[in-house]
Structure formats: C-alpha cells, structure tokens
Amino acid sequence: MTDGIASVPGVYVSLDDLLALEHRAPNVSFKPRQPVHSLLSGRFASRMRGRGLNFEEIRDYRSGDDVRSIDWKVTARLQRPHVRVFNEERDRQTLLVVDQRMSMFFGSRRAMKSVAAAEAAAIGAWRVLSAGDRVGAIVFNDREIVELRPRRSRSTVLQILTAIVAHNRLLGVNKGISASPAMLNNALAQAQRRALHDAVVIVISDFDGADDETHKMVGEIARHNDVVALLVHDPLQSELPASASMTVTDGELQIHLEVGRESVRKSILQVSQDRLKGVLAWTQELRVPVLPLSSAEDTAQQVQRLLGALPGRGGRGGGSGGGHGQMERALADAQTDPLSGLIDFPLPQEVSLWPQTWPLRIALVLIAAGVLWGGWRFVHRFYADKYRREALAELEQIQAATDTAPDQAATRLSVLVRRTALCAFSREAVAPLAGPAWLAFLDRSYEGKEFSEGAGRLLVSAPYQRVSPDSDQIEALAGLVRRWIRGHHA
C-alpha cells in the first residue's frame, strides 16, 4: 500500500480520524428512553426490577412485590394497591465486534464498508467510555482475531482504535488475502465466551458468510445479553444501474459483469437481497435489532438516528425523545419490510444530449445544416429527374414493340430523344435544331461523338431510308439513347 492510496479519504481510516470522532460521540445516547424490556435498553436497564434512581412506571400491586414500593396516594385515589417500579442502576460492559475482512473492502460512495465499520466502532467506544462503563472489542479479519478485554479507561479505547486501524490498513487487492467467511462465526464464538451475561454486544459487520450457525450463536448471546447488529452495506448492493458494465475482483480472480442485462442484474440483486433478508429477519426471530448502516452516508449521523440522541435539557432521563421515535420507526419498518432500511442507490443526473461546449455546439449545428442541405438536394434531384424516369419507361415500351413494328422503332426513338431534350433544355435551344446540328448538340450534352459518328446517325437518316434498319442497328441505337437519357447534362 502506497502513501498516496492510504491518504485517499474513505479508502482507509487513520487513528486521527477515529480520535476526532470523540467529539461527535456525546451526540449519541445509549440511555434507555424506553421500557425496561425494550430491545435497545441501555446501560441503566436491568434484567431485575428493584429500587433505584430511574423511575419506570406505576402498576397494580402483584404478589411478591415489596410493600415498601406501594404508592399510597395512587392507592387511595384508585382504591386498589399500586406500586412504583424503578430501573436498578448497574454497571455493564460493552463488547464491540468489528469486522475488517476483505468483504468489507468495498464501497461505491463516500467510504468503504470497512471504514464505516471502524467509524461506528469508534463512536460506540467513545460513548461508552464517556458514560463511565467498561468497553472492550473483538477485531477480526480473514486471518486473525484480536481481543481486547473490557476496561474503563481511555488507554483501552486507544488500544481498540489502534487495533482497528491496523486491521484496516491490511486490506487491499493483490495482497494475497483469501476470503474466510468462517471467521465471522469464530469471532462470535469468542464474543460468546467473553459476554456471559448482562453485557451489551454490538456486532458491526456486513455479515458475509452468515449461516445457520451464525443464527444460533447470535440467539445464544442474546439470551443473556443485549445484542445490537449494525448491518454495514453499500447502496450498490441493493440496486444496480440499469445500463452499465463493471469488473469485480477479490484480489485473486476477476470477472466482467454486464449488469445492463436484466437477467444478470436480477440474479446479482437476488443473491444480495436474500442474504440481507436473512440477517434482517433476526429482528423478529431473535428479537435482536438489526440496524442498517450505509457506507454512503455520514456514520455519526446514522448512528445518532438509529440509536437515538441525547434527551433535551428540559427533559428527564426516562422520557421518550425524538431520537427514540426515529429508532422505533426504523425498527418497525425493518419488521414489516426487511429491506426498508436500505438506502437506494442514487442514480446520476441525466446527461443532456445537447453538447456542453461551444465548439461542439457549432459542429452540431454544421452537421445538422449539412444533413438538411443533403436532404433538400436529394428531394430536389428526385423531382428534377422525374422526366428521365418517364423517358426510360417509354424506352422500354419502344424496345418491347420492336418485334411487332421494327420499321417504326427508329422514328419513335427520334421522337423520344427530342421530347426528352425539350424537358431538359430550353425550347429555344432545342426546337430549331435539325440534321447534323441536332446530332452535334446531343454529342455536346453527352460528351461523346456517338450521335455524329456512331449509331446515333439513325435519328436523322432512318426516316428517309428506303430500307428499314435491321434489329442490330435498332438495338445499338436504343442502347445509346438509354445512356444519353441517364447521363446527359441538363
């Protein structure tokens, strides 16, 4: 990897980029502004009810409730015993599972999926640290898995970010990296051993290679922990351009795809959408929220929109804010339509057919003028040559009647030539001509001497001969007349 490629924004991530996200992390809240059983209950939500600082609700008294929690004012007003329920405040650890495999080294806009995953992990790590909880990480690629145990310290976050950057810089084509889909299950198995209970496990991946074993392990982790899956995707995976071709490579092999063909495009999209549907179905099957994270949009804004923002200054912790409404709407849409959270591939603006530069515009105008002039010339020539077509048609009739009336053929040919000349030239130039002058005129219009010295002499001599011309002479004269009709200069 050269320094030039490493400096391209969106291709690789730097430690400075992840450190800068610390100032954007406070805009994201993991605090549970939702009931205790919510899928995205945060650090203050507990699996057991008890006395604490965060008021949850008032409900009917049930057998086994602590009598010290009875709200006597509500009980007196409603004439039935009611108790106040609180969320017990507890320290929880957060484990980030960050995917940096070769399948993540892809992006059509803004950034690679691997960069978006690194940014999301950095935002989560900084936010958990600012909330006073422990944070750890499992960072994996196609070759190895690096585990950093959860601790409550800034140095631990720096170690996590350094490990992510190191794995991110190892990605690239022509580096001999072989795709290993099984590494996803290996990383989840390690997370399962680390997060035994009451932990928050955030899996940030494109879930390439997810199978039934992945489904099983995620379900087992979610049984005793809160799991959030950030599905990193690129818009090109959900919609391909209608007419294009592309070359795809994994660093070892490459293939040219004609995505402009409807059958090829549908097959590619079907494979991609089937995999995404299988992962998004975890929301209903495992009650694990699967939140789509697009590599084409700003990561911090998406995380804020998906996980919720901090409550307003005038609100109390436990109130329901605008960020929570966005999060619930996103989850509701994902449950009804698994692909609703994916971002459509933005098509480029239509390119105008009108040239954008003046030289091209001038050239286009000249070409259009040339086409119009050529069309006019063609039409004008077509109508101007109408008399030629009629003369040739009459010549065919004369030749057809030669066998029945050979003595009249020469006379009829002479009349045909005279009539054709009157159509092509002015009457003043043609009508007075006779004898050798007439033949000389025909030679000049035809640029030859066949009328004065060849078969054309029959035009003036045939009517006065005692013996009619034979068939060969008539045939020769007819051929000359045909050539003159087609080639004379009007």
mmCIF file of C-alpha atoms in Angstrom, residues 47 83 109 140 266 277 335 343 346 364 462:
data_model
loop_
_atom_site.group_PDB
_atom_site.id
_atom_site.type_symbol
_atom_site.label_atom_id
_atom_site.label_comp_id
_atom_site.label_asym_id
_atom_site.label_seq_id
_atom_site.Cartn_x
_atom_site.Cartn_y
_atom_site.Cartn_z
ATOM 1 C CA ARG A 47 -32.865 -7.654 33.986
ATOM 2 C CA VAL A 83 -46.574 0.164 43.370
ATOM 3 C CA ARG A 109 -19.715 6.239 -2.497
ATOM 4 C CA PHE A 140 -11.112 -9.721 13.231
ATOM 5 C CA LYS A 266 -31.764 -9.562 -11.231
ATOM 6 C CA LYS A 277 -33.212 -10.558 4.327
ATOM 7 C CA GLN A 335 -40.030 -5.724 10.953
ATOM 8 C CA ILE A 343 -30.636 3.127 1.106
ATOM 9 C CA PRO A 346 -28.637 7.241 -6.083
ATOM 10 C CA LEU A 364 -23.518 20.001 -34.236
ATOM 11 C CA ALA A 462 -33.749 6.492 -90.672
#
